[in-house]
Coordinates of C-alpha atoms and ligand atoms in Angstrom, one line a residue:
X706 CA 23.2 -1.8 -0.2
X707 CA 19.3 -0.7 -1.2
X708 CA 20.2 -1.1 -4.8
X709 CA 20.9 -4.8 -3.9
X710 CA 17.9 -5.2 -1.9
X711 CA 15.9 -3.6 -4.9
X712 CA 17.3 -6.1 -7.3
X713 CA 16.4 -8.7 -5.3
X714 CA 13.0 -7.5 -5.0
X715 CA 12.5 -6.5 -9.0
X716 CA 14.1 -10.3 -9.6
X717 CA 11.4 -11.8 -7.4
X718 CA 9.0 -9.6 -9.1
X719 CA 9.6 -11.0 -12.7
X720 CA 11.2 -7.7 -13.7
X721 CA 14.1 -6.9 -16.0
X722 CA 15.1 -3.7 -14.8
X723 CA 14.1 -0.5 -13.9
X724 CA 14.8 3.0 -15.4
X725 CA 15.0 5.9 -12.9
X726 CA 14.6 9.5 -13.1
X727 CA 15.8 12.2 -10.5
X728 CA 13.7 11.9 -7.8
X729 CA 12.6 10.6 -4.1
X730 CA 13.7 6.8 -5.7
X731 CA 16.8 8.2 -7.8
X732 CA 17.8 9.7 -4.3
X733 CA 16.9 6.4 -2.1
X734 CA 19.0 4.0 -4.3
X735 CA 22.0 6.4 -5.0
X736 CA 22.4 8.6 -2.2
X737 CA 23.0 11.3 -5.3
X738 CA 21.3 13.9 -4.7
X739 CA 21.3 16.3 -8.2
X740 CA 20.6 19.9 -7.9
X741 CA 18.2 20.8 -10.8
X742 CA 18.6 18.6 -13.3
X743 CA 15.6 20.5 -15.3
X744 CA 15.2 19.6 -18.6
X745 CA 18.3 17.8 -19.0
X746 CA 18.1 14.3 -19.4
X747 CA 19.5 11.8 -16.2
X748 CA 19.0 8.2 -15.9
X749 CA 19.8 5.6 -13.5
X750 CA 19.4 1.8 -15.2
X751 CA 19.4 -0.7 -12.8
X752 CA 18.7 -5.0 -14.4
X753 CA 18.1 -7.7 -12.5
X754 CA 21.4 -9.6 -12.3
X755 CA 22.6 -6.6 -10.2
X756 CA 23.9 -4.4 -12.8
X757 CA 23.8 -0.7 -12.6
X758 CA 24.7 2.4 -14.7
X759 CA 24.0 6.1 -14.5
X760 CA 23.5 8.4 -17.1
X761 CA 23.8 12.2 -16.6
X762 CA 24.3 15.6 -18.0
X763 CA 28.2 16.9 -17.7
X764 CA 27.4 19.7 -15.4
X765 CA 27.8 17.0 -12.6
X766 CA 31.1 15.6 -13.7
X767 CA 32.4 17.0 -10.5
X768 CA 29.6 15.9 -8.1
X769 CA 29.6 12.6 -8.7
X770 CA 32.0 10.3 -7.2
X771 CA 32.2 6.4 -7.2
X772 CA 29.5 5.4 -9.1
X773 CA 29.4 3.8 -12.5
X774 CA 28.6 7.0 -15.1
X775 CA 28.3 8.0 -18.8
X776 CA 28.1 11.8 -19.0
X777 CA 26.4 13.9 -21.9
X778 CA 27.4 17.4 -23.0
X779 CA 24.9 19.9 -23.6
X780 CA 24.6 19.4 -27.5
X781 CA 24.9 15.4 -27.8
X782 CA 21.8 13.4 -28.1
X783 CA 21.4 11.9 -24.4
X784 CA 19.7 9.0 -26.0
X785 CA 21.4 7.2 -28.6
X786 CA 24.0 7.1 -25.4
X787 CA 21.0 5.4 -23.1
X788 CA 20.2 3.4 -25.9
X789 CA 23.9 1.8 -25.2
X790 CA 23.9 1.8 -21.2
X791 CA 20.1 -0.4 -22.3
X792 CA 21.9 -2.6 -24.7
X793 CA 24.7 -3.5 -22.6
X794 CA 22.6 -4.1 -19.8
X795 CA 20.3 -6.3 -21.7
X796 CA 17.8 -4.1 -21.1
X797 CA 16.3 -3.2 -24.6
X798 CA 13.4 -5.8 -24.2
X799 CA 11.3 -7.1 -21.5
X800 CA 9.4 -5.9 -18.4
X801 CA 11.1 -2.8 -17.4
X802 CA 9.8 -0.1 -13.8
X803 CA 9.8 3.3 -14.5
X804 CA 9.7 5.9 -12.6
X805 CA 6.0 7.2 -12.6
X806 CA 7.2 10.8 -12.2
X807 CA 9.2 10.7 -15.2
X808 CA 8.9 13.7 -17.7
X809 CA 7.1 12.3 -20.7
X810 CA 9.0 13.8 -23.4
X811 CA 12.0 11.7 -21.7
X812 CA 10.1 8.7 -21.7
X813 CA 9.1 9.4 -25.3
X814 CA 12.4 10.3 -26.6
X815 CA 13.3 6.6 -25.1
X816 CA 10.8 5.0 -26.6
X817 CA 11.3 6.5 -30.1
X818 CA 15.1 5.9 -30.1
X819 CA 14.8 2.6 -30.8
X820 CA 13.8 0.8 -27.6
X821 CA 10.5 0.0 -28.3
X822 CA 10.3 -3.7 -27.2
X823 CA 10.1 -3.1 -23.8
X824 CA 7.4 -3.0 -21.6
X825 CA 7.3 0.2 -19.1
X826 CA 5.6 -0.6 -15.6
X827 CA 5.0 1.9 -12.9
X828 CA 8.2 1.7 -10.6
X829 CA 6.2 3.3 -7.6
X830 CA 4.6 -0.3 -6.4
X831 CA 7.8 -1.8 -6.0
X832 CA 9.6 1.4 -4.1
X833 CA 7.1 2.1 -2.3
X834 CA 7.6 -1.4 -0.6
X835 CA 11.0 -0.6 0.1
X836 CA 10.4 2.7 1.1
X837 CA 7.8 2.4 3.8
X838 CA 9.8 0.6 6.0
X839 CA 12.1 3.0 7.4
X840 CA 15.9 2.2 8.6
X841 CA 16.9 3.4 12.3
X842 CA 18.9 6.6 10.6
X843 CA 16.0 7.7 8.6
X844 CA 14.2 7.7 11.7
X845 CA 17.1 9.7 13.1
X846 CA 16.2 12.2 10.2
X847 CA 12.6 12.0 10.6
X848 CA 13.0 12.6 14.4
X849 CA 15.7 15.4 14.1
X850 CA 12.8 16.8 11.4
X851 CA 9.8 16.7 13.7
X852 CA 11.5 18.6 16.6
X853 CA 12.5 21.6 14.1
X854 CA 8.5 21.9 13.9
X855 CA 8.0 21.7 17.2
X856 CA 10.1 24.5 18.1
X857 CA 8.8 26.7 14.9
X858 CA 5.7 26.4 16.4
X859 CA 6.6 26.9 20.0
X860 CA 8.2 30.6 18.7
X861 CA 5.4 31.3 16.7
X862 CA 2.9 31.5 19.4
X863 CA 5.6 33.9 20.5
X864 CA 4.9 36.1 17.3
X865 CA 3.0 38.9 17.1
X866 CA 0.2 37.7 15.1
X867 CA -2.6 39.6 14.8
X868 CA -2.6 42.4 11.7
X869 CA -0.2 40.0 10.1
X870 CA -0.7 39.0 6.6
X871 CA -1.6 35.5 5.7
X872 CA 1.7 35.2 3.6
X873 CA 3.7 37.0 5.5
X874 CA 3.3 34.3 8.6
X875 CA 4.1 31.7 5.8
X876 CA 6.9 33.5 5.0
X877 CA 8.3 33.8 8.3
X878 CA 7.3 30.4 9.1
X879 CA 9.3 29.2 6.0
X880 CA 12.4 31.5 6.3
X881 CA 12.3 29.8 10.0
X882 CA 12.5 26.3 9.1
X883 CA 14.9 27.1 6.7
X884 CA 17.3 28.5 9.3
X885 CA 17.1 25.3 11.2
X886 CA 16.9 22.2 9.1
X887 CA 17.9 21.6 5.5
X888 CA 14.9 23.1 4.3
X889 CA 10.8 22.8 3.7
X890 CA 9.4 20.1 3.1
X891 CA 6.4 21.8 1.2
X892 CA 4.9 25.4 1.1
X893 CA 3.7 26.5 4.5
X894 CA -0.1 26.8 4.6
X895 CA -1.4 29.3 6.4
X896 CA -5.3 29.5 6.7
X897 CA -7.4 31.9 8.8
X898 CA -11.0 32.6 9.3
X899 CA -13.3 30.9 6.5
X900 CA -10.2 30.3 4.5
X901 CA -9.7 27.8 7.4
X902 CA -12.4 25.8 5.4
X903 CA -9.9 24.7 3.0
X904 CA -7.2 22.2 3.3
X905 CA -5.0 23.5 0.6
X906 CA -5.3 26.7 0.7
X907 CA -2.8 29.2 -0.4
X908 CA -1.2 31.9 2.1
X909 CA -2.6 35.2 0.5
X910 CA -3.0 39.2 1.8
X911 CA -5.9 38.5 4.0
X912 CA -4.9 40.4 7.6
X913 CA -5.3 37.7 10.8
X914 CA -7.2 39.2 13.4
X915 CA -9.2 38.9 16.3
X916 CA -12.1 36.0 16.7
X917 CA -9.7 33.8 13.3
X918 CA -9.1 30.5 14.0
X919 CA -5.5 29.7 11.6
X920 CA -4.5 26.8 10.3
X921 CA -0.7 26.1 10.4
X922 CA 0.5 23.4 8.4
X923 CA 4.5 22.8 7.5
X924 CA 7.2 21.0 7.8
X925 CA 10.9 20.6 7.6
X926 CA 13.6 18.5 5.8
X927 CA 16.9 16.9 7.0
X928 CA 18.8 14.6 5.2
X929 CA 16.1 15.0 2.8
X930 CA 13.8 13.7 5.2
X931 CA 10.6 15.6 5.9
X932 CA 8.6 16.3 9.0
X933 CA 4.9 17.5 8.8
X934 CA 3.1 19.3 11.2
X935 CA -0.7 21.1 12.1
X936 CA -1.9 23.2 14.7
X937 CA -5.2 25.1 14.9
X938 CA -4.8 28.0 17.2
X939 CA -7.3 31.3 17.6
X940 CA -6.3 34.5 17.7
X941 CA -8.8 35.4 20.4
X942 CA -11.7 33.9 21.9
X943 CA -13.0 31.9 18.9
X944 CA -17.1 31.3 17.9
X945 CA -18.6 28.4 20.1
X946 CA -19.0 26.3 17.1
X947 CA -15.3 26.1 16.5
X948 CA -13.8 25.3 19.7
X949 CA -16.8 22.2 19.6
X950 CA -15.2 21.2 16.2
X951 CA -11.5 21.3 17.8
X952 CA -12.8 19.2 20.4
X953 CA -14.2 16.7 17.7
X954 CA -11.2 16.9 15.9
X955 CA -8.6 16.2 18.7
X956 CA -10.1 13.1 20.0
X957 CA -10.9 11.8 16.4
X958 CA -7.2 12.2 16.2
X959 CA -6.2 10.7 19.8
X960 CA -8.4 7.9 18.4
X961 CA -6.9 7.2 15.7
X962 CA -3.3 7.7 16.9
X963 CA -4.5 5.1 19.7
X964 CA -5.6 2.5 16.9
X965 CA -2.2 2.3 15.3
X966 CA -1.0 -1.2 16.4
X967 CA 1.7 -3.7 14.1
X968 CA -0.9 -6.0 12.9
X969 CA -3.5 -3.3 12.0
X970 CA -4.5 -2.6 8.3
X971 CA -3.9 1.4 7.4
X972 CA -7.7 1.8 7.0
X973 CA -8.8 0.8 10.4
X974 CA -6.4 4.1 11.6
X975 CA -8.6 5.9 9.1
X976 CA -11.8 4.6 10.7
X977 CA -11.3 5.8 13.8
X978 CA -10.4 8.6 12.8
X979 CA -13.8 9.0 10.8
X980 CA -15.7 7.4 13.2
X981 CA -15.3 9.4 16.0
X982 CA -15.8 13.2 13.5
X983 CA -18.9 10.9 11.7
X984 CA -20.6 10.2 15.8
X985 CA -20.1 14.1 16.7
X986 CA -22.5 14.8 13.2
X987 CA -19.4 16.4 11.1
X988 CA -19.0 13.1 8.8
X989 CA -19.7 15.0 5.6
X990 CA -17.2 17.9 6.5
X991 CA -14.2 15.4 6.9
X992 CA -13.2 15.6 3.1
X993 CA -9.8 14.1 3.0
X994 CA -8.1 10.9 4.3
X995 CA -6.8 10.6 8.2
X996 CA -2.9 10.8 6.7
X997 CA -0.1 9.7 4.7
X998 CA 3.2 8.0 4.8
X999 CA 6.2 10.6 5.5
X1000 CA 9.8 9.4 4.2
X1001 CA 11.9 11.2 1.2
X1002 CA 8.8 12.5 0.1
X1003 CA 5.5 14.7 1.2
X1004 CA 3.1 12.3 0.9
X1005 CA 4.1 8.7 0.3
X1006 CA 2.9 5.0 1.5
X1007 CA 1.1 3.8 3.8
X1008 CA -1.8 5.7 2.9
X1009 CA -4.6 6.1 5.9
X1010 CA -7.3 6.2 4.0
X1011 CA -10.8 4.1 3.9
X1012 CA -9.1 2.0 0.8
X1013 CA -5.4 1.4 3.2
X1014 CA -4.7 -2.1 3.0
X1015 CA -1.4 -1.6 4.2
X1016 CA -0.8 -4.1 7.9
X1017 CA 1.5 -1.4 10.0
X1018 CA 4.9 -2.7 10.7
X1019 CA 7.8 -1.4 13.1
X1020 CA 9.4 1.3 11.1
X1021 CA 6.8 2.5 9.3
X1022 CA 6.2 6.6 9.4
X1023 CA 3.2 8.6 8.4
X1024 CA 0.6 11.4 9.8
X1025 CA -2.4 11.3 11.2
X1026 CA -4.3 14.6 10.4
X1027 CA -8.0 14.5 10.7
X1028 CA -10.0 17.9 10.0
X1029 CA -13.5 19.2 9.8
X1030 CA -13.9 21.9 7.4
X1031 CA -17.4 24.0 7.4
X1032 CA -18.0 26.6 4.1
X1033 CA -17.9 29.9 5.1
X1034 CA -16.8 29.3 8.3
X1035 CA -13.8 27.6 8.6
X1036 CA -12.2 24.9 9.8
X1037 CA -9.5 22.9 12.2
X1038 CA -6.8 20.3 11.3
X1039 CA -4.8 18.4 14.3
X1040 CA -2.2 16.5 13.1
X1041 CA 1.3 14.7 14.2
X1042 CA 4.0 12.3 12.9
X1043 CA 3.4 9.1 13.9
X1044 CA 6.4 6.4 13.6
X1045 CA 5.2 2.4 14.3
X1046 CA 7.8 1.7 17.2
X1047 CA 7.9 -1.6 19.4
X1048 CA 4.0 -2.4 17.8
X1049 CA 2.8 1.0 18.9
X1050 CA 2.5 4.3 17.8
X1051 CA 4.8 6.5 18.9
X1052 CA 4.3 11.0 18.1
X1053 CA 7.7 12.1 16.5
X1054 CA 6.0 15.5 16.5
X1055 CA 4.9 16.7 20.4
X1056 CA 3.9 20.4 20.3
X1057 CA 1.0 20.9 22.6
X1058 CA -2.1 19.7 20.8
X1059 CA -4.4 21.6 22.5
X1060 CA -6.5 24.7 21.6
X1061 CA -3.6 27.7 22.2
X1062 CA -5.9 30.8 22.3
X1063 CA -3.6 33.6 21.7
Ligands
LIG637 C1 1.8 18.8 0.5 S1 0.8 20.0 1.0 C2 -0.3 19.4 2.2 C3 0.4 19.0 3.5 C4 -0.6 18.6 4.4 N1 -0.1 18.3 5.7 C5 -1.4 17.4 4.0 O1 -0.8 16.4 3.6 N2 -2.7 17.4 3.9 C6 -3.6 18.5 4.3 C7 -4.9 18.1 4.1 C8 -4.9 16.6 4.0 C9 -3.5 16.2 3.7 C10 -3.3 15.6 2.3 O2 -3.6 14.4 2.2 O3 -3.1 16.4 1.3

């Protein structure tokens, strides 16, 4: 069923095909979903008359089931054997997608064996089409997702946090999530006191304690379907200064969250988002974009970000996850899961969004 919508879409496109490595897309269009394929080679080739063929190594002879295959031993060359899935699929010239996450020694190894004459062209434009517009049981997922966060988060308030290791809340977060969904959807970040002041930052032995603001940001999978959450809390009364940012932050958030409409272009959501942090003075400690689209993978369209040109449409998923992050101090991120639902936005994610002082 997507692989026939996909065709129809590549055919209107003025595409030939499209080759696909394991991945968010590989995953969309097949349903397989291919524990650890490494190194190993894996293909799916897909033309535009509707024609599909998979190639893959012969450690999953026994995983998959109804699907047109050609397997490879460990020992064979995978690619004189792609080379004749591409002929017979008329495939070895033309303008062809390929997946932009594919490894390049792959991708080189194709090229080299003989396939020269076509044209590779990033596959991500045309998925990320299909992809942004979510069906009603990948909302299911997404929903079923954003309620394991909320209740991760509701029991670690219950936690005895203070003393605790940075990585050893990630840790527990994670082993948490894990118990309850299908897995995480990325690395917990946990961030307190200046670390606070940066997005990314990576869990590490610094103790929590008293007077910390912490940054909790994770989320879950089901169905291979992530969630993505982030709560600020302070362990203790926290400085002045940072309880006036969290008040910045949460209404730039509300804003925005209030400005998502069917109709309105991804960047507006970003604007007042950025408006409202840029008005309180922060502007310049705002570093990163208001969200991103939440599906199969982490971070995926509709961007909300100053460039989005994206118009919102029923279905659509993403976060909205402003932050003001001050050097040396720290720093406070708010965000939620936001699905486009009758022309509105509507929170898949509802833990309590405001300050929790523990
Ligand atoms: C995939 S790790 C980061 C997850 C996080 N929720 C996130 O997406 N962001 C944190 C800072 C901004 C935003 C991002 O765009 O990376």
């Amino acid at each position: 069923m997507r692989i026939e919508k996909f065709v129809s879409l590549i055919r209107e496109r003025g595409f030939e095909g499209a080759l696909i490595s394991p991945g968010a897309n590989f995953y969309y269009l097949t349903g397989l979903n291919l524990h650890e394929v490494g190194e190993r080679p894996t293909f799916l080739v897909v033309n535009a008359d509707g024609n599909y063929h998979l190639l893959a190594p012969s450690l999953y002879e026994n995983a998959i089931e109804d699907f047109p295959v050609t397997f490879w031993r460990d020992g064979e060359n995978p690619y004189h054997k792609l080379a004749l899935i591409l002929g017979e699929l008329e495939l070895s010239g033309g303008k062809l997608l390929v997946e932009d996450t594919m490894r390049a020694d792959w991708l080189l190894n194709i090229l080299r064996t003989g396939n020269r004459a076509f044209e590779p062209y990033p596959l991500s434009p045309v998925m990320g089409e299909l992809r942004m517009r979510k069906e009603p049981d990948e909302i299911e997922a997404m929903e079923q997702a954003a309620k394991v966060v909320d209740r991760v988060f509701e029991e670690v308030l219950s936690w005895d946090i203070p003393g605790m290791r940075e990585k050893e809340l990630a840790l527990k977060i994670e082993l948490r999530i894990r118990e309850l969904s299908d897995g995480i959807s990325f690395e917990p970040i946990v961030a307190s006191g200046e670390n606070a002041a940066n997005p990314h930052h990576t869990p590490g032995d610094r103790r929590i304690r008293k007077g910390d603001i912490v940054i909790l940001d994770y989320g879950a999978k089901v169905r291979g379907y992530c969630s993505d959450i982030t709560r600020t809390i302070a362990v203790g009364q926290p400085d002045e200064k940072l309880v006036e940012i969290y008040d910045v932050v949460k209404e730039a958030q509300e804003n925005a969250y209030r400005a998502v409409r069917e109709g309105v272009k991804a960047k507006e959501v970003d604007r007042s988002a950025r408006e409202t942090i840029a008005k309180a003075g922060y502007g310049e400690y705002f570093t990163h974009r208001t969200g991103h689209g939440l599906g199969l993978e982490i971070h995926e369209e509709p961007y909300i970000s100053p460039e989005g040109e994206v118009t919102l449409e029923d279905g659509m998923t993403f976060t909205i996850e402003p932050g003001i992050y001050i050097p040396g101090v720290g720093g406070v991120r708010i965000e939620d899961d936001v699905l486009v639902d009758r022309g509105r936005g509507k929170r898949l994610t509802r833990a309590k969004g405001e300050l929790v002082v523990l």
